[in-house]
XYZ file of C-alpha atoms in Angstrom:
603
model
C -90.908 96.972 -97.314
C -87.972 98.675 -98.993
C -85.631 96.006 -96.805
C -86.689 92.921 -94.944
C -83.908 91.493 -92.618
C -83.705 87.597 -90.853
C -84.530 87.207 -87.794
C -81.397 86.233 -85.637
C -81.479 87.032 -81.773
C -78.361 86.486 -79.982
C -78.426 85.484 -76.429
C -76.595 87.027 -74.231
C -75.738 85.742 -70.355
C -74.717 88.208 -67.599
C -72.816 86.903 -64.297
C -72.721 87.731 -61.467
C -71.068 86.552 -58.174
C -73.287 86.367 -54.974
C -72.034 86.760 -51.555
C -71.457 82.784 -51.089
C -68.451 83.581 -53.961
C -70.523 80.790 -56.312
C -70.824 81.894 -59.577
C -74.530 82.294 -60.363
C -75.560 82.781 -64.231
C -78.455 84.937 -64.490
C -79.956 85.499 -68.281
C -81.012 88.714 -69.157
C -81.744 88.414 -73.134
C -82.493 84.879 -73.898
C -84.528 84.160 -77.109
C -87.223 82.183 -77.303
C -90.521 81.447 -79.367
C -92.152 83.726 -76.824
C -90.338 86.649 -78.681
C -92.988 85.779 -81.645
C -95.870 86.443 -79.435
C -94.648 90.458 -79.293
C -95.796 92.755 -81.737
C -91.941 93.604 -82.497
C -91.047 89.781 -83.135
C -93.996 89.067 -84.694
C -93.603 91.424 -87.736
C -89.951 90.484 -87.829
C -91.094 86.890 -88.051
C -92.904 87.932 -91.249
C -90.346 89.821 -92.525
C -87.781 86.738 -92.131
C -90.474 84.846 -94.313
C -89.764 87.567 -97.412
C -86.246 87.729 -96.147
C -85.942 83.739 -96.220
C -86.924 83.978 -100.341
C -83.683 85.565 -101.370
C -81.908 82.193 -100.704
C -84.462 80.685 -103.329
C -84.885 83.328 -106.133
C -81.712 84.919 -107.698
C -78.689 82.764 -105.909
C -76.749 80.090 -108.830
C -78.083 76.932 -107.635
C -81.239 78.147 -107.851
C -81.522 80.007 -110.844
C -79.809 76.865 -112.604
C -82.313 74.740 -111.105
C -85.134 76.829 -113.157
C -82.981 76.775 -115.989
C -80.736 74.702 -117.303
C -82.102 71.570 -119.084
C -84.822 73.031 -121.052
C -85.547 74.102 -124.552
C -83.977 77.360 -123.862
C -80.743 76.692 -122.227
C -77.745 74.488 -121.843
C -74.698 74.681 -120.205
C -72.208 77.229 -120.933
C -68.965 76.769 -122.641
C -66.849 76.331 -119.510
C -68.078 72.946 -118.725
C -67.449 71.773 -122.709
C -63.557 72.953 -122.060
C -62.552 72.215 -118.757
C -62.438 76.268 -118.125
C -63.613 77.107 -114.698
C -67.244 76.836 -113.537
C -69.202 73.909 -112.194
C -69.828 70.555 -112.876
C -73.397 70.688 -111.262
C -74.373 72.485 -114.701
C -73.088 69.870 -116.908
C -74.998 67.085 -115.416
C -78.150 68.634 -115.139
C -77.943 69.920 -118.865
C -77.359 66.425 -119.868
C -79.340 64.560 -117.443
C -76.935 62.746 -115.291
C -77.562 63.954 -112.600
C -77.921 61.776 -109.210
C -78.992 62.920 -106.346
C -75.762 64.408 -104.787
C -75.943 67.842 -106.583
C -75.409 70.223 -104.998
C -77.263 73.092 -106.737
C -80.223 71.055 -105.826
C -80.069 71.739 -102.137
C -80.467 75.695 -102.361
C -84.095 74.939 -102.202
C -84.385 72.267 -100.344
C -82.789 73.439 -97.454
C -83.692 77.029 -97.748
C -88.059 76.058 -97.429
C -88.799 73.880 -94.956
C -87.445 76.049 -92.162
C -89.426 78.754 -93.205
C -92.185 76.650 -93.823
C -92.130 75.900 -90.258
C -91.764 79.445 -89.136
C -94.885 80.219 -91.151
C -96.515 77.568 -89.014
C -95.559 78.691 -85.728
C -96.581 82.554 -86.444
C -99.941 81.436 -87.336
C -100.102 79.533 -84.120
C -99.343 82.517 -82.225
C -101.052 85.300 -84.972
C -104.546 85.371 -82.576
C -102.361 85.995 -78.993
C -100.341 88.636 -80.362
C -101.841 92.368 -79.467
C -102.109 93.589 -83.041
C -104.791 95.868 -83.925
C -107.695 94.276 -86.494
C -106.151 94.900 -89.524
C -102.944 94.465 -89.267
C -103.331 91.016 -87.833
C -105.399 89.991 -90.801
C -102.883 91.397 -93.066
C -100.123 89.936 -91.756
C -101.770 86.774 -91.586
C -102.477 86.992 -95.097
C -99.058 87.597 -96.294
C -97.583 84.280 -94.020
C -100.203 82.053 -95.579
C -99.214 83.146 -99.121
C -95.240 83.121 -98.349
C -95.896 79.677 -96.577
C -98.050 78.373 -100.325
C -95.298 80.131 -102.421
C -92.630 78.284 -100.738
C -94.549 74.976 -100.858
C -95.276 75.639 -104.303
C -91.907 76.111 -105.606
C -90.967 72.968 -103.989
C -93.768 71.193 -105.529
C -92.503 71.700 -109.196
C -89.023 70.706 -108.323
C -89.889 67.729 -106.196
C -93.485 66.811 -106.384
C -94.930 65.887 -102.465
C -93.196 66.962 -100.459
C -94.091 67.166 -96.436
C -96.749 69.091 -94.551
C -95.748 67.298 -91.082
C -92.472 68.517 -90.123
C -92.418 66.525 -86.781
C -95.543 68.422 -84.860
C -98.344 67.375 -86.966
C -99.836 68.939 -90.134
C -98.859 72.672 -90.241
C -98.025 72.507 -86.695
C -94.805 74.395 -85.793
C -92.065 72.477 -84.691
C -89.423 73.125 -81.964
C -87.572 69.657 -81.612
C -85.337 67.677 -83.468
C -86.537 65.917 -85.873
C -85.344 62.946 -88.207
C -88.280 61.477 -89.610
C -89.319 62.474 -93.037
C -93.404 62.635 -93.417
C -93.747 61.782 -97.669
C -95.053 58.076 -97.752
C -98.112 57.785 -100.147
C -96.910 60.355 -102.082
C -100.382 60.642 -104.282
C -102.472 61.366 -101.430
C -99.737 64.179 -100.339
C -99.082 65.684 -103.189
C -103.396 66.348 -102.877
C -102.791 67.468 -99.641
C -100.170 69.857 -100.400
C -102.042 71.494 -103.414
C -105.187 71.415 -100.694
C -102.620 73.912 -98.668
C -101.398 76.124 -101.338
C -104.954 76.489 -102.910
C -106.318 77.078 -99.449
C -103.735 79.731 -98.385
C -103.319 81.549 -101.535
C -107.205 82.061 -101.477
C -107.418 83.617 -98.108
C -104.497 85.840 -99.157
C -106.364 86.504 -102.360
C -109.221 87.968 -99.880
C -107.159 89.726 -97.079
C -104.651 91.337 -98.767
C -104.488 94.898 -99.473
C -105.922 95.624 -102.737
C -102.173 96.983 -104.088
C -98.602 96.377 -103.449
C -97.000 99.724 -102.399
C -95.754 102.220 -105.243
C -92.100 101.566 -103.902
C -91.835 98.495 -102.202
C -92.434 94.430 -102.670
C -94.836 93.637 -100.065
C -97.772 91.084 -101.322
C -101.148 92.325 -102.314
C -104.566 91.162 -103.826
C -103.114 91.096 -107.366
C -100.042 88.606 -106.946
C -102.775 86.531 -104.933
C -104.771 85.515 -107.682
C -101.809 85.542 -109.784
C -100.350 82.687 -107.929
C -104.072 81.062 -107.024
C -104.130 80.829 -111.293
C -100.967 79.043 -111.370
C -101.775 76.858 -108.409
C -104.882 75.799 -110.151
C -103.296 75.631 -113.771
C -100.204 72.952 -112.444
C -103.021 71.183 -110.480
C -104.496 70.365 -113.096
C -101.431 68.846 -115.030
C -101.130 67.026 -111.757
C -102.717 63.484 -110.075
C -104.155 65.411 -108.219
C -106.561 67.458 -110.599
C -109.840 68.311 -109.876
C -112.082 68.923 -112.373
C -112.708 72.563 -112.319
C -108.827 73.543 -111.830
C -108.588 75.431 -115.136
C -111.903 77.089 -114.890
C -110.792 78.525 -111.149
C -107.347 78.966 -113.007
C -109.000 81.228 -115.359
C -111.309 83.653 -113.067
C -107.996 84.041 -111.050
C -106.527 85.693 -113.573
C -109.300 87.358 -115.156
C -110.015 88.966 -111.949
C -107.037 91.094 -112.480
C -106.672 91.569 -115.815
C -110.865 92.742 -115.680
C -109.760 94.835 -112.595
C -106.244 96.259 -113.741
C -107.346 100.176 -111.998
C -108.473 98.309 -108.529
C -105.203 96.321 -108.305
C -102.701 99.034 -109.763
C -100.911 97.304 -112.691
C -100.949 98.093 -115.877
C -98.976 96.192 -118.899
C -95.617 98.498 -119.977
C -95.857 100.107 -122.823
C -92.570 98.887 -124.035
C -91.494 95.429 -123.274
C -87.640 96.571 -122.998
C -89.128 98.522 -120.132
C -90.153 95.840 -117.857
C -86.822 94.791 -116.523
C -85.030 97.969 -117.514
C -82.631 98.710 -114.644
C -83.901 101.466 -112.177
C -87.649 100.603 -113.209
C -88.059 97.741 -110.585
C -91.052 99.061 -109.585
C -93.184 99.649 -112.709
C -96.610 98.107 -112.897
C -96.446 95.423 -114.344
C -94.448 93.740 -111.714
C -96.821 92.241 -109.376
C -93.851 90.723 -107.185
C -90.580 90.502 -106.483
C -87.663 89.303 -104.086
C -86.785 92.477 -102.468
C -83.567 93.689 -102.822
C -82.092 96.957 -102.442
C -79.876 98.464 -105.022
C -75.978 98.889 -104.326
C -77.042 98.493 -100.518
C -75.347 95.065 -99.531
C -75.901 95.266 -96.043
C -80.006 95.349 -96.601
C -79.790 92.896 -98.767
C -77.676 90.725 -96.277
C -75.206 89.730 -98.018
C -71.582 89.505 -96.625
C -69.748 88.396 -99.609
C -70.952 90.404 -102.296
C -68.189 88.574 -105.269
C -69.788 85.247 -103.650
C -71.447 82.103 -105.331
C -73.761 79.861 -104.329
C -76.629 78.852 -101.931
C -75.245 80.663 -99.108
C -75.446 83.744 -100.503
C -78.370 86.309 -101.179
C -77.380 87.961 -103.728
C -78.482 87.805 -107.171
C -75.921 85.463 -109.840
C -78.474 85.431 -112.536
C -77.028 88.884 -113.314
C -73.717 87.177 -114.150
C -74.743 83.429 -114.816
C -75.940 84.494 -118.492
C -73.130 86.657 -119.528
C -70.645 85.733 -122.216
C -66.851 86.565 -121.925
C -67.426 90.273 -123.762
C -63.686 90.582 -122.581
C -62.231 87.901 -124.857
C -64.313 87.415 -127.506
C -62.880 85.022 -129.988
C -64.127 85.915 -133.381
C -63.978 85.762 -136.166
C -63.627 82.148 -136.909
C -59.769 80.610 -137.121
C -58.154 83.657 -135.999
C -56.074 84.421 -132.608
C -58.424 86.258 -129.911
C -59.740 89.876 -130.259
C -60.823 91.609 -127.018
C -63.172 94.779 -128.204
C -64.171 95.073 -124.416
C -61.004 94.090 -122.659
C -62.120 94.742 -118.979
C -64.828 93.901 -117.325
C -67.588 96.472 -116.908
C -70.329 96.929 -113.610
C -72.827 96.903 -116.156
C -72.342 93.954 -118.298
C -71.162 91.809 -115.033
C -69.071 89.426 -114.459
C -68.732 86.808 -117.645
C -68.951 83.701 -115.710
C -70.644 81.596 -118.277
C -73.131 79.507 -117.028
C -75.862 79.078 -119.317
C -76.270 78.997 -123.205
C -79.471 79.809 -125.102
C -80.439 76.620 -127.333
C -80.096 77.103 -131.039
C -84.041 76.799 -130.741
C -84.591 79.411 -128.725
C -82.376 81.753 -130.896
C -83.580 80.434 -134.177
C -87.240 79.200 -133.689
C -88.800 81.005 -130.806
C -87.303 84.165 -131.513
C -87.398 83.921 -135.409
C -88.412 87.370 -135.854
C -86.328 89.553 -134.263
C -87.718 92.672 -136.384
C -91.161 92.867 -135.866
C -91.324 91.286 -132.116
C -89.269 93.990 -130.013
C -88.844 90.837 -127.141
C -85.643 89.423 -128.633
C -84.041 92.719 -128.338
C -85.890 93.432 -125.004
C -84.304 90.487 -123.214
C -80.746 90.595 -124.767
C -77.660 92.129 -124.815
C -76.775 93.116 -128.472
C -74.415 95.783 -128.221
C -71.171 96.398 -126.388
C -69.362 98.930 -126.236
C -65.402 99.264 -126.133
C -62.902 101.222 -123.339
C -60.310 99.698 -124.566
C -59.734 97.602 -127.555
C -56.713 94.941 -128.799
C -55.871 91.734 -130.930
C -56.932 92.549 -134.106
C -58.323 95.776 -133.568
C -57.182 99.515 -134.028
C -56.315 101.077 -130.940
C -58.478 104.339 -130.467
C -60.751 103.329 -133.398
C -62.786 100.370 -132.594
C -65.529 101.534 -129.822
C -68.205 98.275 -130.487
C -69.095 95.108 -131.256
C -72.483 94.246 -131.964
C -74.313 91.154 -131.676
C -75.947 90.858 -135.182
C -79.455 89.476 -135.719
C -78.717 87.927 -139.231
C -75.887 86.401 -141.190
C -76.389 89.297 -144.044
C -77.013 92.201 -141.467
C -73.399 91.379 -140.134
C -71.850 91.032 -143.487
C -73.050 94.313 -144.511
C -72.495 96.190 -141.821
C -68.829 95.218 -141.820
C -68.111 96.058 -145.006
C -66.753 93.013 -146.307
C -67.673 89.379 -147.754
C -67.402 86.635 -144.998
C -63.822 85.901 -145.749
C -62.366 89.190 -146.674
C -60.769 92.025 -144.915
C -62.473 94.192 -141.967
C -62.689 97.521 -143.357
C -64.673 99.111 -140.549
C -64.209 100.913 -136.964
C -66.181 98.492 -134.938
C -66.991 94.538 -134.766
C -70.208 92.526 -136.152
C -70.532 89.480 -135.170
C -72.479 87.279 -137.172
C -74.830 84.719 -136.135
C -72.682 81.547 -137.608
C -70.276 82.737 -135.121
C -71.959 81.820 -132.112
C -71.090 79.470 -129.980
C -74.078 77.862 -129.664
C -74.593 77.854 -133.529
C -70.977 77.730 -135.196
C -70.158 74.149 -132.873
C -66.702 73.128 -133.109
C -64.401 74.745 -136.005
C -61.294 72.654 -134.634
C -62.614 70.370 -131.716
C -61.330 72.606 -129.126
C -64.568 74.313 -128.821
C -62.949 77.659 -128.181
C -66.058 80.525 -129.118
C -67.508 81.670 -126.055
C -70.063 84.614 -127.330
C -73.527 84.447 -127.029
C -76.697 86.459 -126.487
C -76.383 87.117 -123.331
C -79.541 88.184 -121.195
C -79.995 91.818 -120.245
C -82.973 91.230 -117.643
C -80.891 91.447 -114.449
C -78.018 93.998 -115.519
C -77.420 96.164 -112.783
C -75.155 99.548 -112.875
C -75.609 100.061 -109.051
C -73.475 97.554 -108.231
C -70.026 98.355 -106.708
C -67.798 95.956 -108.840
C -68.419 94.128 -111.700
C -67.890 90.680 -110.110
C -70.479 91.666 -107.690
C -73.849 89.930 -107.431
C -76.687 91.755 -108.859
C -78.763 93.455 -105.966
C -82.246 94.508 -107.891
C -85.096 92.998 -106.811
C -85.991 89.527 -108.661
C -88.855 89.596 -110.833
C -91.309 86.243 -110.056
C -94.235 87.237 -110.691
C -95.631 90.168 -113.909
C -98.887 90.931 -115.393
C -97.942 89.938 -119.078
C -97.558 86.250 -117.125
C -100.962 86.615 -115.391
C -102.206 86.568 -119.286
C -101.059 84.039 -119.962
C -102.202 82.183 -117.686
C -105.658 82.871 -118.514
C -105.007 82.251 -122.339
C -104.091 78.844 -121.106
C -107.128 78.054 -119.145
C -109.254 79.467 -121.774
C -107.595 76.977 -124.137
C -108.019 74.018 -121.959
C -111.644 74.895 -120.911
C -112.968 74.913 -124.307
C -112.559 78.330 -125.408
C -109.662 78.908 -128.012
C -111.019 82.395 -128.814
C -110.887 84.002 -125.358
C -107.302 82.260 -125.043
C -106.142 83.802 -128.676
C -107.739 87.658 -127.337
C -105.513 87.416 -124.200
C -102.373 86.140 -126.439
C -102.737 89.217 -128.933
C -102.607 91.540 -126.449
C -99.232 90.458 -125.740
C -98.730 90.524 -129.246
C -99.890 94.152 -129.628
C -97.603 94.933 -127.178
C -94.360 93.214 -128.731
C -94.409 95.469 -131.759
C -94.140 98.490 -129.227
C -90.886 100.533 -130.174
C -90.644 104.414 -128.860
C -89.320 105.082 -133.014
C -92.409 103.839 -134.590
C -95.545 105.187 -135.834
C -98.998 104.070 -135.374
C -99.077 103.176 -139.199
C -95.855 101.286 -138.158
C -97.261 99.330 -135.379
C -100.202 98.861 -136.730
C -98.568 96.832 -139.932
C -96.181 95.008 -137.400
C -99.141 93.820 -135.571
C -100.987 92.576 -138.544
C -97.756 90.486 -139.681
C -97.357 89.084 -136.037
C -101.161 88.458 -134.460
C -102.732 85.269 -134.247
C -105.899 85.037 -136.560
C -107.050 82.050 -136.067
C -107.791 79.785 -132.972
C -106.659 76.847 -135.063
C -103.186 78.185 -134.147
C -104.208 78.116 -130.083
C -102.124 75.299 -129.117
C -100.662 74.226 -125.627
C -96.906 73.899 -127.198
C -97.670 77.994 -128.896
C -98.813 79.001 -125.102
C -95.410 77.955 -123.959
C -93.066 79.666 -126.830
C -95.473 82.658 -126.447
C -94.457 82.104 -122.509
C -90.968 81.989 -123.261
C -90.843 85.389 -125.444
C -92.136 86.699 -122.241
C -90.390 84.991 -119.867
C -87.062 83.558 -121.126
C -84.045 83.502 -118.877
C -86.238 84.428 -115.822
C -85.697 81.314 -114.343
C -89.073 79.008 -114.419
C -88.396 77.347 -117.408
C -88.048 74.008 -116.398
C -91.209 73.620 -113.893
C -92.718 75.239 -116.466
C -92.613 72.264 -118.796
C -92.137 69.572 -115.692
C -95.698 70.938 -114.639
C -97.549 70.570 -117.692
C -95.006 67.094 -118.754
C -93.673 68.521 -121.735
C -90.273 68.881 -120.552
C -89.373 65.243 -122.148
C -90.986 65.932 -125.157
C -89.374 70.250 -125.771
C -85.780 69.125 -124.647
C -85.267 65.735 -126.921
C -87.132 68.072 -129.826
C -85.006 71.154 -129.187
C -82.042 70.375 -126.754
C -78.991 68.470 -128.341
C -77.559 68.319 -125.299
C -80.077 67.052 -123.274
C -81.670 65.079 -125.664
C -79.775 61.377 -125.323
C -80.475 60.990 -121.768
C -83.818 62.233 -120.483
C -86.486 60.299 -119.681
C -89.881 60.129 -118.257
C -88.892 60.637 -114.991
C -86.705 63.582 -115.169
C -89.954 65.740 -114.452
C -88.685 65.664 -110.911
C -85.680 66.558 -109.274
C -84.154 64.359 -106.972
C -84.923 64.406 -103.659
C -81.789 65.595 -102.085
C -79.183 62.742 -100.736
C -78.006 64.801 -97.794
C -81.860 64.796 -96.354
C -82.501 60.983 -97.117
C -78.850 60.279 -94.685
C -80.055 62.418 -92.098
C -83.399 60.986 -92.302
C -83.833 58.129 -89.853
C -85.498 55.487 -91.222
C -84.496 51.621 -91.897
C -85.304 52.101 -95.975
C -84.812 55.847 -96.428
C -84.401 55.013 -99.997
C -87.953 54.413 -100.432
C -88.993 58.391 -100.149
C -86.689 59.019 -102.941
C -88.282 60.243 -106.470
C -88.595 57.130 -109.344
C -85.521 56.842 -111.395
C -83.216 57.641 -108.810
C-alpha cells in the first residue's frame, strides 16, 4: 500500500422539474453504509483504518504525548523564555497539566471513530463478495488496526470504551452522548480481552511478510504487537498469570523465524532510520507516508501544526535553532548555519533531551555507535556570520566530550578560536550549561536525526517518511523482558547482547575492532539483568521515537525514572500521573448527571 487515502464520499443531488412544474429532488450518488458492503468500499474502508493512523503517529500533539515528561525529554527552551511555541509542552513536562490540553485530544478524538469503522466492516466483512483470501486478509488487518488503536489508547488513558452506543464492538450509526467506562477494572480486562483476541487472529491470518515496498500488516508485526499486549498486561490489574510467558513465544516466534517473516536486524544501527531506507528489514511497521508527495499523504497544509494535520512534526519538534546558535558562553550570537536547511528542518524547539539521557544512558558514545545513530552531530555551514570568518567557517560540530571540543578548536576554554569551523562543547548545552545570566538564552542541543527528511519541499515542511512504530531490535526486547520476568535472566541477557553486538557496528572498523568493542560493552553476567537496564537498553534503541512515556506508565516506573532523572518534572508528579487525563471536551459532551465520575484519579 504505497498510499492509503480516507474515505470521504460526497453526495451529490440532481433536480429535476416534472411536468406539474414542482420541483422534485431525485438522488443519484448518496452515501451510505451500504457503500461498505461493495468490494470497492470495502477495501477503502480498510484503507481509511491505515489512513486514520497518521492523525495518531507523527502529528505534535501526539508525538509530545509519547514524549515529553519522561527521563529522556523535557520541554524545549521556548517555553523557559517566552519565545514562541506552546504552552501544552510546559505543563505536561512539569506535570500541571489538567485536563483541558489540548495536545491530549489528537488521540482521543482521532480512535474512537475508527474504532467504530473497524466495527462496522467486520459486521459487513461475511456479505461482501470477496474471494476466500482476501476476505480473511482483510479481516485480519481491521482486527489488528482496531487492537492497535485500542491499545495506544490504553497506555494513555487506561479503560477506555468498547460500547460506543450499539453494544460491544457493534458499529454505531446514531448519535451518541453516553460514555460506556463505569467499573473501569472490569473494562480495562475487557479491553485487553479485545486487543489480545484480535491481535491473535491477525497473528494467524496475515500474510507471512509485509511487502518489500509498502506498509501493509503481516504475520511478523502481529506477534510483535501480541508480545507487547501481553507484556503491559501484565504490568496491568488485569494480569493473568501467563502474560509474560505468551509475551515471550510472541516474540520468539519471530526472532526463531527471522527467513519465514522477512526481517532481518541492520547491520548498522545508523541505518535503520537513515532517510531513503524506510523500507529495510528491520522495520516491521510503519505509518505510511509517501515521500515529498503531499497530496498521498493528505495533507493540505504542509508548514501546518497540530492534530489536524497528517504530516509528520517529529521531524522538526526535536531540532535546535542550528540558525542562531548562541555559543560560546557570554558572547553576542554566532549563526554558522544562518538559514534554514530541508534537511535539518525547521528549528521549532519542542523537546530537550534530559541531562540523563545525554550523560547516563548514552555514557559511551565511542564504543556504542547508537548515540551517534540517533543524533545530529554535525552541521554544516552555507553561510556563516557573528563571530565567524566569512568564506572560512563551513561547520560546527556537536562535540561528544568537554576535551574533544577543546582540542579540536585549538584553544583552552577561555582563549581565542584559532580554527575554520565551530566545536561546541558539551558544558555548552542548553540542557547542561543552565542559566549563565538568568535569561536562559542557549538553545543548542542534540537534536534527533531519526525523522530528517531531504524530500521535503521546504524546510518548514512536515516530514513525509513513513513513521517507524514498530522494528525488530524492539521485538528483542521484548522477549529479553519476558525472559527476565519469567525466571530466566540468561535467555533475557542472550537477546540483550545481540543488540549489543550490533551497537559496536561501524562500516570503518575491523573485526579485531568490533570484536574488542563488544567485549568492553556486553553484559556478562545476569546479575546485571534488571527491569530498570531493559528500559535504558530500550531507550538506546528507541529514544526520541515517541513511546517513551507509556513505556514507563505501562510498567509504573514513570514516577520513579522522572523524579530520579527529570529536574523538571520531578517536583510535581505523582502516583497518578501514569494516566493522562481523560479529555474535558468528551466529559462536556458526554451526557450524564456526574460526568465527572469517568474522569481518571487525580484529576
Amino acid at each position: 500500500m504505497k498510499s492509503t487515502y480516507s474515505l470521504l464520499i460526497l453526495a451529490l443531488i440532481a433536480t429535476a422539474f416534472g411536468c406539474n412544474k414542482k420541483l422534485e429532488e431525485q438522488p443519484f450518488t448518496v452515501f451510505s453504509v451500504d457503500y461498505y458492503k461493495t468490494p470497492s468500499g470495502f477495501e477503502n474502508g480498510v484503507n481509511a483504518l491505515y489512513s486514520g493512523m497518521r492523525f495518531v503517529f507523527g502529528p505534535e500533539g501526539a508525538v509530545g504525548l509519547g514524549t515529553v515528561g519522561t527521563d529522556e525529554f523535557t520541554f524545549a527552551e521556548q517555553p523557559r523564555n517566552g519565545a514562541g511555541g506552546t504552552q501544552d509542552f510546559l505543563v505536561m513536562g512539569r506535570y500541571t497539566l489538567d485536563p483541558a490540553v489540548g495536545s491530549i485530544l489528537t488521540p482521543w478524538n482521532r480512535s474512537f471513530n475508527s474504532i467504530n469503522l473497524a466495527n462496522g466492516l467486520l459486521e459487513f466483512a461475511p456479505d461482501v463478495p470477496l474471494a476466500g483470501d482476501r476476505r480473511t486478509t482483510f479481516t485480519a488487518e481491521i482486527r489488528f488496526l482496531r487492537a492497535f488503536y485500542y491499545l495506544n489508547l490504553i497506555q494513555y488513558f487506561g479503560a477506555v470504551p468498547v460500547d460506543l452506543g450499539s453494544g460491544d464492538l457493534r458499529f454505531n450509526q446514531q448519535p451518541f452522548q453516553g460514555f460506556n467506562r463505569q467499573d473501569t477494572v472490569a473494562l480495562l480486562k475487557r479491553n485487553y480481552d479485545v486487543v489480545i483476541e484480535d491481535l491473535d487472529f491477525a497473528s494467524k491470518n496475515l500474510p507471512d511478510r509485509r511487502p518489500a515496498s509498502a506498509f501493509r500488516l503481516s504475520k511478523a508485526v502481529a506477534f510483535h504487537m501480541l508480545a507487547k499486549a501481553h507484556i503491559h498486561r501484565a504490568y496491568s490489574s488485569a494480569r493473568q498469570g501467563d502474560d509474560f510467558a505468551k509475551g515471550y513465544a510472541a516474540a520468539m516466534e519471530v526472532i526463531n523465524n527471522l527467513g519465514k517473516y522477512g526481517t532481518a536486524l541492520q547491520t548498522f544501527y545508523a541505518d535503520v532510520h537513515r532517510p531513503r531506507n524506510d523500507y529495510n528489514s528491520e522495520i516491521l511497521w510503519s505509518i505510511e507516508r509517501i515521500p515529498g508527495n503531499f497530496i498521498a499523504n493528505e495533507i493540505s497544509n504542509p508548514s501546518g501544526i497540530g492534530g489536524n494535520t497528517k504530516g509528520v512534526d517529529a521531524a522538526n519538534d526535536f531540532c535546535g535553532d542550528y540558525t542562531n546558535v548562541r555559543a560560546p558562553l557570554n558572547t553576542s550570537a554566532t549563526q554558522p548555519v544562518s538559514t534554514r536547511t530541508v534537511l535539518y528542518g525547521r528549528p521549532i524547539r519542542r523537546f530537550c533531551p534530559t541531562p540523563w539521557l545525554y550523560n547516563v544512558a548514552f555514557a559511551d558514545k565511542v564504543n556504542d555507535s547508537r548515540y551517534e545513530g540517533s543524533f545530529r552531530t554535525v552541521y554544516i555551514a552555507s553561510t556563516t556570520g557573528g563571530g565567524f570568518t566569512a568564506g572560512t567557517d563551513t561547520a560546527f560540530i556537536m562535540a561528544l566530550t568537554n576535551r574533544i571540543a577543546d582540542s579540536l578548536n585549538g584553544i583552552a576554554p577561555s582563549g581565542p578560536r584559532l580554527k575554520p569551523y565551530r566545536v561546541i562543547a558539551p558544558r555548552e548545552f542548553y540542557f547542561i550549561g543552565g542559566s549563565i545570566d538568568g535569561t536562559l538564552t542557549r538553545n543548542m542541543y542534540p537534536s534527533i536525526s531519526k525523522y530528517e527528511d531531504p524530500d521535503k519541499i521546504e524546510a518548514n515542511n512536515q516530514g513525509t517518511r513513513p513513521f517507524v512504530v514498530a522494528k525488530l531490535s524492539e521485538t528483542y526486547l521484548l522477549a529479553a523482558e519476558a525472559a527476565l520476568a519469567s525466571g530466566n535472566p540468561a535467555a533475557a541477557m542472550d537477546l540483550l547482547n545481540v543488540l549489543k553486538r550490533r551497537a559496536v557496528n561501524r562500516p570503518e572498523l575491523t573485526d579485531p575492532q568490533r570484536i574488542a568493542r563488544y567485549d568492553l560493552i556486553k553484559l556478562t553476567s545476569t546479575s546485571q539483568v534488571t527491569l530498570d537496564f531493559i528500559l535504558d537498553e530500550r531507550t538506546r534503541e528507541l529514544t526520541g521515537e515517541c513511546s517513551r512515556w507509556p513505556d514507563l506508565a505501562v510498567r509504573n516506573k514513570l514516577v520513579e525514572r522522572v523524579r530520579l532523572y527529570n529536574s523538571d518534572g520531578a517536583p510535581n508528579v505523582k502516583d497518578f500521573h501514569v494516566r493522562r487525563p481523560i479529555p474535558q471536551s468528551q466529559l462536556n459532551n458526554t451526557v450524564d448527571p456526574n460526568p465527572q465520575q469517568f474522569q481518571n484519579t487525580g484529576y
